[in-house]
Short mmCIF file of C-alpha atoms in Angstrom, two decimals:
data_model
loop_
_atom_site.label_atom_id
_atom_site.label_comp_id
_atom_site.label_asym_id
_atom_site.label_seq_id
_atom_site.Cartn_x
_atom_site.Cartn_y
_atom_site.Cartn_z
CA MET A 1 41.79 7.06 -35.86
CA LEU A 2 41.27 8.02 -39.51
CA GLY A 3 37.75 9.17 -38.71
CA PHE A 4 39.03 11.42 -35.91
CA ILE A 5 41.70 12.93 -38.19
CA ASN A 6 39.17 13.55 -40.95
CA THR A 7 36.86 15.20 -38.41
CA ILE A 8 39.62 17.57 -37.27
CA LEU A 9 40.54 18.37 -40.87
CA GLY A 10 36.90 19.02 -41.65
CA LEU A 11 36.74 21.74 -39.00
CA GLY A 12 38.79 24.01 -41.28
CA ALA A 13 41.59 26.50 -40.76
CA SER A 14 39.73 28.57 -38.14
CA VAL A 15 39.82 25.61 -35.73
CA MET A 16 43.00 23.86 -36.86
CA MET A 17 45.20 26.95 -36.78
CA PRO A 18 44.54 27.88 -33.11
CA ILE A 19 45.45 24.33 -32.10
CA ILE A 20 48.62 24.38 -34.20
CA ILE A 21 49.59 27.90 -33.02
CA PHE A 22 49.08 26.85 -29.39
CA ILE A 23 51.22 23.72 -29.71
CA ILE A 24 54.02 25.49 -31.60
CA GLY A 25 53.85 28.38 -29.12
CA LEU A 26 54.50 25.99 -26.24
CA ILE A 27 57.37 24.37 -28.14
CA VAL A 28 59.12 27.70 -28.74
CA GLY A 29 58.77 28.74 -25.10
CA MET A 30 55.63 30.89 -24.94
CA LYS A 31 53.65 30.86 -21.72
CA PRO A 32 50.50 28.70 -22.09
CA ILE A 33 48.09 31.62 -21.70
CA LYS A 34 49.98 33.71 -24.28
CA ALA A 35 50.16 30.78 -26.69
CA LEU A 36 46.42 30.18 -26.20
CA ARG A 37 45.65 33.87 -26.73
CA SER A 38 47.70 33.90 -29.95
CA GLY A 39 45.92 30.78 -31.19
CA PHE A 40 42.46 32.15 -30.43
CA THR A 41 43.28 35.52 -32.02
CA VAL A 42 44.49 33.82 -35.21
CA GLY A 43 41.31 31.71 -35.25
CA VAL A 44 39.16 34.82 -34.83
CA GLY A 45 41.07 36.47 -37.67
CA PHE A 46 40.45 33.50 -39.96
CA ILE A 47 36.75 33.45 -39.11
CA GLY A 48 36.54 37.17 -39.85
CA ILE A 49 38.33 36.78 -43.18
CA ASN A 50 36.12 33.83 -44.14
CA LEU A 51 32.97 35.74 -43.21
CA ILE A 52 33.97 38.77 -45.27
CA THR A 53 35.19 36.80 -48.30
CA GLY A 54 32.00 34.72 -48.06
CA GLN A 55 29.97 37.93 -48.18
CA MET A 56 32.06 39.03 -51.15
CA GLY A 57 31.14 35.79 -52.90
CA GLY A 58 27.47 36.45 -52.17
CA PHE A 59 27.63 39.89 -53.78
CA MET A 60 29.76 38.71 -56.71
CA SER A 61 27.72 35.61 -57.66
CA PRO A 62 24.80 37.53 -59.26
CA ILE A 63 27.33 39.70 -61.11
CA ILE A 64 29.17 36.63 -62.42
CA GLU A 65 25.94 34.90 -63.45
CA GLY A 66 24.72 38.04 -65.20
CA LEU A 67 27.98 38.51 -67.11
CA GLN A 68 27.98 34.84 -68.16
CA ALA A 69 24.38 35.05 -69.35
CA LYS A 70 24.94 38.28 -71.30
CA TRP A 71 28.02 36.84 -73.00
CA HIS A 72 26.34 33.49 -73.72
CA MET A 73 29.29 31.50 -72.41
CA SER A 74 29.20 27.80 -73.30
CA LEU A 75 32.32 26.01 -72.03
CA ASP A 76 32.10 22.32 -71.15
CA THR A 77 34.32 22.06 -68.04
CA TYR A 78 32.69 23.23 -64.82
CA ASP A 79 34.67 25.22 -62.23
CA MET A 80 33.97 23.25 -59.04
CA GLY A 81 36.06 25.67 -56.95
CA TRP A 82 38.56 25.25 -54.14
CA PRO A 83 36.00 24.17 -51.46
CA VAL A 84 35.15 21.01 -53.42
CA SER A 85 38.80 20.53 -54.39
CA SER A 86 39.89 20.58 -50.73
CA GLY A 87 37.14 18.10 -49.85
CA ILE A 88 38.36 15.77 -52.60
CA ALA A 89 41.95 16.09 -51.35
CA PHE A 90 40.91 15.07 -47.83
CA SER A 91 38.57 12.27 -48.95
CA ASN A 92 41.09 9.38 -48.92
CA GLY A 93 41.89 8.97 -45.20
CA SER A 94 44.88 6.64 -45.47
CA PHE A 95 46.49 8.73 -48.20
CA VAL A 96 45.90 11.92 -46.19
CA VAL A 97 47.63 10.46 -43.12
CA ALA A 98 50.55 9.26 -45.24
CA MET A 99 50.87 12.67 -46.91
CA PHE A 100 50.80 14.52 -43.58
CA ALA A 101 53.66 12.35 -42.34
CA VAL A 102 55.61 12.96 -45.56
CA LEU A 103 55.05 16.73 -45.57
CA ILE A 104 55.94 17.22 -41.90
CA GLY A 105 58.98 14.99 -42.36
CA VAL A 106 60.12 16.97 -45.41
CA ASN A 107 59.84 20.24 -43.46
CA ILE A 108 61.87 18.84 -40.53
CA VAL A 109 64.58 17.41 -42.79
CA LEU A 110 64.93 20.66 -44.78
CA LEU A 111 65.19 22.64 -41.53
CA ILE A 112 67.87 20.29 -40.16
CA LEU A 113 69.84 20.47 -43.42
CA LYS A 114 69.45 24.27 -43.36
CA TRP A 115 68.00 24.18 -46.86
CA THR A 116 65.06 26.24 -45.58
CA ASP A 117 64.35 28.55 -42.65
CA THR A 118 60.58 28.22 -43.04
CA LEU A 119 58.43 26.34 -40.55
CA ASN A 120 55.13 25.75 -42.35
CA VAL A 121 52.34 26.06 -39.77
CA ASP A 122 49.69 26.39 -42.48
CA ILE A 123 48.57 22.79 -41.99
CA TRP A 124 45.12 23.44 -43.46
CA ASN A 125 46.62 24.29 -46.83
CA TYR A 126 48.46 21.00 -46.93
CA TRP A 127 45.43 20.04 -48.99
CA HIS A 128 47.08 21.64 -52.04
CA PHE A 129 50.08 19.33 -51.73
CA ILE A 130 47.78 16.39 -51.02
CA MET A 131 45.75 17.22 -54.14
CA GLY A 132 48.98 17.30 -56.14
CA GLY A 133 49.85 13.89 -54.74
CA SER A 134 46.32 12.65 -55.50
CA LEU A 135 46.72 13.61 -59.17
CA ALA A 136 49.96 11.61 -59.35
CA TYR A 137 48.26 8.72 -57.51
CA ALA A 138 45.43 8.79 -60.06
CA MET A 139 47.89 8.80 -62.96
CA THR A 140 49.96 5.85 -61.75
CA GLY A 141 47.70 3.92 -59.36
CA ASN A 142 50.69 3.88 -57.00
CA MET A 143 50.26 5.42 -53.54
CA ILE A 144 54.02 5.73 -52.98
CA VAL A 145 54.42 7.70 -56.21
CA GLY A 146 51.57 9.93 -55.07
CA CYS A 147 53.26 10.58 -51.71
CA VAL A 148 56.58 11.32 -53.41
CA ALA A 149 54.91 13.75 -55.84
CA GLY A 150 53.08 15.52 -53.01
CA GLY A 151 56.29 15.64 -50.96
CA ILE A 152 58.18 17.18 -53.88
CA TYR A 153 55.44 19.78 -54.27
CA GLY A 154 55.63 20.73 -50.57
CA GLY A 155 59.44 20.62 -50.55
CA VAL A 156 59.82 22.95 -53.53
CA VAL A 157 57.43 25.45 -51.89
CA LEU A 158 59.56 25.39 -48.71
CA LEU A 159 62.79 25.85 -50.65
CA LEU A 160 61.42 28.89 -52.47
CA ALA A 161 59.40 30.43 -49.61
CA ASP A 162 62.43 31.90 -47.83
CA LYS A 163 63.39 33.85 -50.94
CA HIS A 164 60.31 36.05 -50.62
CA ALA A 165 60.33 36.60 -46.83
CA GLU A 166 61.80 40.12 -46.95
CA ARG A 167 59.53 41.14 -49.82
CA ILE A 168 56.48 39.87 -47.94
CA ALA A 169 57.61 41.61 -44.73
CA GLU A 170 57.80 44.91 -46.62
CA PHE A 171 54.42 44.37 -48.28
CA LEU A 172 52.68 43.17 -45.11
CA GLY A 173 54.50 45.26 -42.54
CA TYR A 174 55.32 42.25 -40.33
CA PRO A 175 58.72 40.49 -40.37
CA GLY A 176 59.31 36.77 -40.01
CA VAL A 177 56.32 35.68 -42.14
CA THR A 178 56.36 33.98 -45.52
CA ILE A 179 53.71 32.31 -47.68
CA THR A 180 53.53 28.55 -48.24
CA THR A 181 50.12 28.36 -49.90
CA GLN A 182 49.80 26.42 -53.15
CA SER A 183 52.54 27.33 -55.68
CA PHE A 184 52.69 30.97 -54.60
CA PRO A 185 56.52 31.12 -54.23
CA LEU A 186 57.04 29.92 -57.83
CA THR A 187 54.20 32.07 -59.17
CA MET A 188 55.82 35.04 -57.45
CA TYR A 189 59.04 34.43 -59.38
CA ILE A 190 57.11 34.24 -62.66
CA CYS A 191 55.36 37.53 -61.88
CA MET A 192 58.70 39.14 -61.02
CA GLY A 193 60.02 37.90 -64.37
CA LEU A 194 57.05 39.48 -66.16
CA ASP A 195 57.70 42.74 -64.31
CA TRP A 196 61.32 42.58 -65.52
CA VAL A 197 60.10 42.15 -69.10
CA ILE A 198 57.86 45.23 -68.77
CA ASP A 199 60.89 47.13 -67.46
CA HIS A 200 62.59 46.48 -70.80
CA ILE A 201 59.70 47.49 -73.08
CA PRO A 202 59.94 51.16 -74.17
CA GLY A 203 56.81 53.09 -73.37
CA LEU A 204 55.23 50.47 -71.13
CA ARG A 205 57.99 50.77 -68.54
CA LYS A 206 57.17 54.44 -68.02
CA VAL A 207 53.45 53.92 -67.35
CA LYS A 208 52.80 54.32 -63.66
CA PHE A 209 49.42 54.43 -61.99
CA SER A 210 48.55 53.49 -58.46
CA LEU A 211 45.41 53.93 -56.43
CA THR A 212 47.62 55.01 -53.52
CA SER A 213 49.09 57.96 -55.45
CA MET A 214 46.06 59.57 -57.08
CA ASN A 215 45.54 63.30 -57.46
CA PRO A 216 44.52 64.70 -54.04
CA LYS A 217 41.31 66.12 -55.53
CA VAL A 218 40.09 62.66 -56.50
CA ALA A 219 42.11 60.66 -53.97
CA PHE A 220 38.91 59.83 -52.07
CA LEU A 221 37.97 57.54 -54.99
CA GLY A 222 40.90 55.34 -53.95
CA GLU A 223 39.55 54.92 -50.43
CA PRO A 224 38.20 51.42 -49.79
CA LEU A 225 34.64 52.64 -49.09
CA PHE A 226 34.25 54.66 -52.31
CA LEU A 227 36.26 52.29 -54.49
CA GLY A 228 34.31 49.24 -53.34
CA PHE A 229 30.99 50.96 -53.97
CA ILE A 230 31.99 52.17 -57.46
CA LEU A 231 33.29 48.79 -58.60
CA GLY A 232 30.37 46.82 -57.13
CA PHE A 233 27.81 49.24 -58.60
CA VAL A 234 29.36 49.45 -62.09
CA LEU A 235 29.97 45.68 -62.42
CA SER A 236 26.36 45.02 -61.40
CA LEU A 237 25.05 47.41 -64.04
CA LEU A 238 27.25 45.75 -66.68
CA ALA A 239 25.82 42.38 -65.61
CA GLY A 240 22.28 43.69 -66.05
CA THR A 241 21.17 43.05 -62.47
CA GLY A 242 19.19 46.31 -62.20
CA TRP A 243 19.91 49.47 -60.22
CA GLU A 244 18.45 48.13 -56.95
CA ALA A 245 20.79 45.13 -56.97
CA ALA A 246 23.63 47.38 -58.13
CA LEU A 247 23.17 49.63 -55.08
CA THR A 248 23.13 46.61 -52.79
CA ALA A 249 26.27 45.19 -54.41
CA GLY A 250 27.97 48.59 -54.21
CA ILE A 251 27.35 49.00 -50.49
CA GLY A 252 28.26 45.36 -49.91
CA MET A 253 31.59 45.62 -51.73
CA ALA A 254 32.34 48.88 -49.90
CA ALA A 255 31.88 46.98 -46.64
CA VAL A 256 34.14 44.16 -47.86
CA MET A 257 36.96 46.52 -48.79
CA PHE A 258 36.61 48.44 -45.53
CA ILE A 259 36.40 45.49 -43.13
CA LEU A 260 38.72 42.88 -44.71
CA PRO A 261 41.99 44.74 -43.91
CA ARG A 262 40.88 44.94 -40.27
CA MET A 263 40.29 41.20 -40.15
CA VAL A 264 43.80 40.58 -41.50
CA LYS A 265 45.16 42.93 -38.84
CA ILE A 266 43.45 40.85 -36.14
CA LEU A 267 45.00 37.68 -37.56
CA MET A 268 48.45 39.26 -37.54
CA GLU A 269 47.99 40.41 -33.94
CA GLY A 270 47.77 36.75 -33.02
CA LEU A 271 50.61 35.63 -35.27
CA SER A 272 53.12 38.32 -34.33
CA PRO A 273 53.84 37.01 -30.77
CA LEU A 274 54.42 33.50 -32.16
CA SER A 275 56.78 34.83 -34.81
CA ASN A 276 58.77 36.76 -32.20
CA ALA A 277 58.91 33.74 -29.87
CA ALA A 278 60.04 31.49 -32.73
CA GLN A 279 62.83 33.93 -33.61
CA GLU A 280 64.01 34.01 -29.98
CA PHE A 281 63.85 30.21 -29.77
CA MET A 282 65.91 29.77 -32.92
CA SER A 283 68.50 32.35 -31.80
CA LYS A 284 68.99 30.44 -28.54
CA LYS A 285 69.04 26.93 -29.99
CA PHE A 286 70.76 27.84 -33.25
CA PRO A 287 72.75 31.08 -32.87
CA GLY A 288 72.61 33.20 -36.00
CA ARG A 289 69.68 31.24 -37.47
CA LYS A 290 66.40 32.95 -38.26
CA MET A 291 62.98 31.38 -38.56
CA ASN A 292 60.19 32.27 -40.97
CA ILE A 293 56.63 31.21 -40.21
CA GLY A 294 54.90 29.78 -43.29
CA MET A 295 51.37 31.13 -43.42
CA ASP A 296 48.19 31.17 -45.47
CA LEU A 297 48.01 33.59 -48.40
CA ALA A 298 44.99 35.07 -46.62
CA VAL A 299 47.29 37.26 -44.51
CA LEU A 300 47.97 39.39 -47.63
CA LEU A 301 44.35 39.84 -48.72
CA GLY A 302 43.79 43.05 -46.77
CA ASP A 303 45.71 45.21 -49.25
CA LYS A 304 43.26 47.49 -51.07
CA GLU A 305 45.23 47.24 -54.33
CA VAL A 306 44.83 43.45 -54.21
CA ILE A 307 41.09 43.71 -53.56
CA THR A 308 40.58 46.31 -56.30
CA MET A 309 42.57 44.44 -58.95
CA SER A 310 40.77 41.21 -58.12
CA MET A 311 37.39 42.85 -58.76
CA ILE A 312 38.60 44.31 -62.05
CA MET A 313 39.96 40.91 -63.09
CA VAL A 314 36.59 39.14 -62.68
CA PRO A 315 35.05 40.37 -65.98
CA ILE A 316 38.47 40.17 -67.67
CA THR A 317 38.79 36.51 -66.61
CA LEU A 318 35.38 35.72 -68.08
CA LEU A 319 36.39 37.44 -71.33
CA LEU A 320 39.68 35.52 -71.42
CA ALA A 321 37.79 32.26 -70.91
CA ILE A 322 35.81 33.02 -74.07
CA VAL A 323 38.62 34.13 -76.35
CA LEU A 324 41.45 31.74 -75.37
CA PRO A 325 41.39 28.97 -78.01
CA TYR A 326 42.53 26.09 -75.77
CA ASN A 327 40.43 26.92 -72.73
CA LYS A 328 37.44 24.72 -71.85
CA LEU A 329 36.88 25.89 -68.25
CA LEU A 330 33.83 27.98 -67.39
CA PRO A 331 35.06 30.15 -64.48
CA PHE A 332 32.48 30.46 -61.74
CA THR A 333 32.95 29.05 -58.23
CA ASP A 334 36.52 30.26 -57.85
CA LEU A 335 35.95 33.77 -59.21
CA PRO A 336 35.18 35.24 -55.75
CA ALA A 337 38.62 33.92 -54.71
CA MET A 338 40.31 36.17 -57.28
CA THR A 339 41.94 38.07 -54.40
CA TYR A 340 44.21 35.06 -53.82
CA PHE A 341 45.26 34.97 -57.46
CA MET A 342 46.10 38.69 -57.65
CA VAL A 343 48.46 38.93 -54.66
CA ALA A 344 51.56 37.91 -56.64
CA PRO A 345 50.85 40.27 -59.60
CA VAL A 346 50.27 43.21 -57.24
CA MET A 347 53.42 42.45 -55.23
CA ALA A 348 55.56 41.98 -58.35
CA GLY A 349 54.14 45.14 -59.90
CA LYS A 350 54.93 47.07 -56.69
CA ARG A 351 51.31 48.27 -56.46
CA ASN A 352 51.52 49.82 -59.93
CA SER A 353 47.97 49.13 -61.08
CA PHE A 354 48.90 49.13 -64.78
CA ARG A 355 51.67 46.56 -64.32
CA SER A 356 49.57 44.49 -61.92
CA LEU A 357 46.83 44.29 -64.56
CA LEU A 358 49.20 43.16 -67.32
CA ILE A 359 50.89 40.59 -65.09
CA GLY A 360 47.52 39.42 -63.76
CA ILE A 361 46.19 38.79 -67.28
CA VAL A 362 49.19 36.58 -68.10
CA VAL A 363 48.80 34.71 -64.79
CA ILE A 364 45.08 34.07 -65.35
CA CYS A 365 45.74 32.87 -68.92
CA GLY A 366 48.22 30.37 -67.49
CA MET A 367 45.76 29.28 -64.80
CA LEU A 368 43.01 28.68 -67.37
CA PHE A 369 45.44 26.63 -69.48
CA ILE A 370 46.56 24.47 -66.53
CA ALA A 371 43.00 24.04 -65.21
CA THR A 372 41.87 22.85 -68.63
CA ASP A 373 44.86 20.55 -69.02
CA LEU A 374 44.28 18.98 -65.58
CA ALA A 375 40.51 18.57 -66.09
CA PRO A 376 40.65 14.83 -66.94
CA LEU A 377 42.69 14.11 -63.80
CA PHE A 378 40.51 16.36 -61.61
CA THR A 379 37.42 14.59 -62.93
CA GLN A 380 38.95 11.16 -62.29
CA VAL A 381 39.98 12.02 -58.72
CA GLY A 382 36.63 13.71 -58.04
CA LEU A 383 34.65 10.68 -59.22
CA SER A 384 36.76 8.28 -57.13
CA SER A 385 36.21 10.45 -54.04
CA GLY A 386 32.44 10.27 -54.42
CA LEU A 387 32.12 14.06 -54.14
CA ILE A 388 31.59 14.45 -57.88
CA ASP A 389 28.71 12.70 -59.64
CA ALA A 390 29.23 11.20 -63.09
CA SER A 391 26.44 13.42 -64.40
CA ALA A 392 28.62 16.48 -63.69
CA GLY A 393 30.70 15.73 -66.77
CA SER A 394 34.14 17.33 -66.98
CA VAL A 395 35.20 19.28 -63.88
CA SER A 396 38.23 21.27 -62.83
CA ALA A 397 38.88 24.45 -60.84
CA LEU A 398 40.29 27.85 -61.68
CA SER A 399 42.29 27.53 -58.46
CA GLY A 400 43.65 24.29 -59.88
CA GLY A 401 45.55 26.50 -62.29
CA GLY A 402 47.49 27.70 -59.28
CA GLU A 403 48.82 24.19 -58.65
CA LEU A 404 51.69 25.05 -60.98
CA ILE A 405 54.28 22.83 -59.28
CA ALA A 406 51.84 19.91 -59.13
CA TRP A 407 51.11 20.36 -62.84
CA ILE A 408 54.83 20.33 -63.69
CA VAL A 409 55.31 17.13 -61.64
CA ALA A 410 52.26 15.60 -63.35
CA LYS A 411 53.61 16.43 -66.82
CA ILE A 412 56.95 14.84 -65.95
CA LEU A 413 55.19 11.75 -64.61
CA SER A 414 53.07 11.51 -67.77
CA ILE A 415 56.27 10.77 -69.71
CA PHE A 416 56.76 7.59 -67.69
CA ALA A 417 53.23 6.68 -66.63
#
């Protein structure tokens, strides 16, 4: 049974999500063929997003390596990235099954108590909550404590997710969707707080610049094709890759910025019928009650401001890693996933590029701090999973810095453990 579950989990979001969408679609009253079509469309969207972000990683890796070599970076904690982190989270079969039961149970209880209106269908990203529970398990050696910690992580995300539903609907253009990935709902509040601070700083509060409101004569530079080429080409030259590689990276990043929004649109085409059906189901069963569908942060990655700011933040993140006194993490594997980290800053800054940059710098500093602080636990869990060899030394992940709620729970537990 555990082997079968691990096999299904190993298939990834592009296979898991169609199955989940189909089952939930039937539950909320969709016709089987419509539920199946929605599931397949969402799966196709995820595959498209993964293909494009994978290509982005391929173009960015030489740039990252070149920048690291030119700056002679020597930090002793390796960034193993979210792919390895998710594999570690799913490595303990019995704990994974227990955590799934806890997380689904928490969602049901919170819905019944009307403490949340979010139904989290993003089962794949349960791995974040499971990783949070694994850290607590490693600290205490107690599986129950680990399950409770992971359940608290997932519960807090559900409690906060509803608060951003309208903001996400405005940003995305689709109602009834919220984000339940990692600690995004809490990070969003922090970014909104930083935006409030900027609002109260004379001078800074008046600076407004957005790629969507450029002078008409140079507005074409804000188009995804031109912007992607310019950023890819310039970053490659700064990394010393040569003009041939710079041209390749420029065209490649232009393609990424042009195609990625279309992949997100495909995903939303599949999700929209489910969201509508869920709303109708809730209005019939619970008059006056709305339902938000908790989804992967990937649905917000098609925004060109997010993509642009993420590319700009890559060299800035490497620079921050060098100059921050406490940091020991060498950012690498997770740098192509910078789009995920920049969604909250861009949303909080209301697509004001200047504000998004300032907020993003603070967020990345916090992520580097948390990733460094969690490195001993990440290393311990990675070694016990067998996916990390002892020769790797100290490991963590830049994305681990996004496990803000898990880190808070871990720090509280450390008082008693």
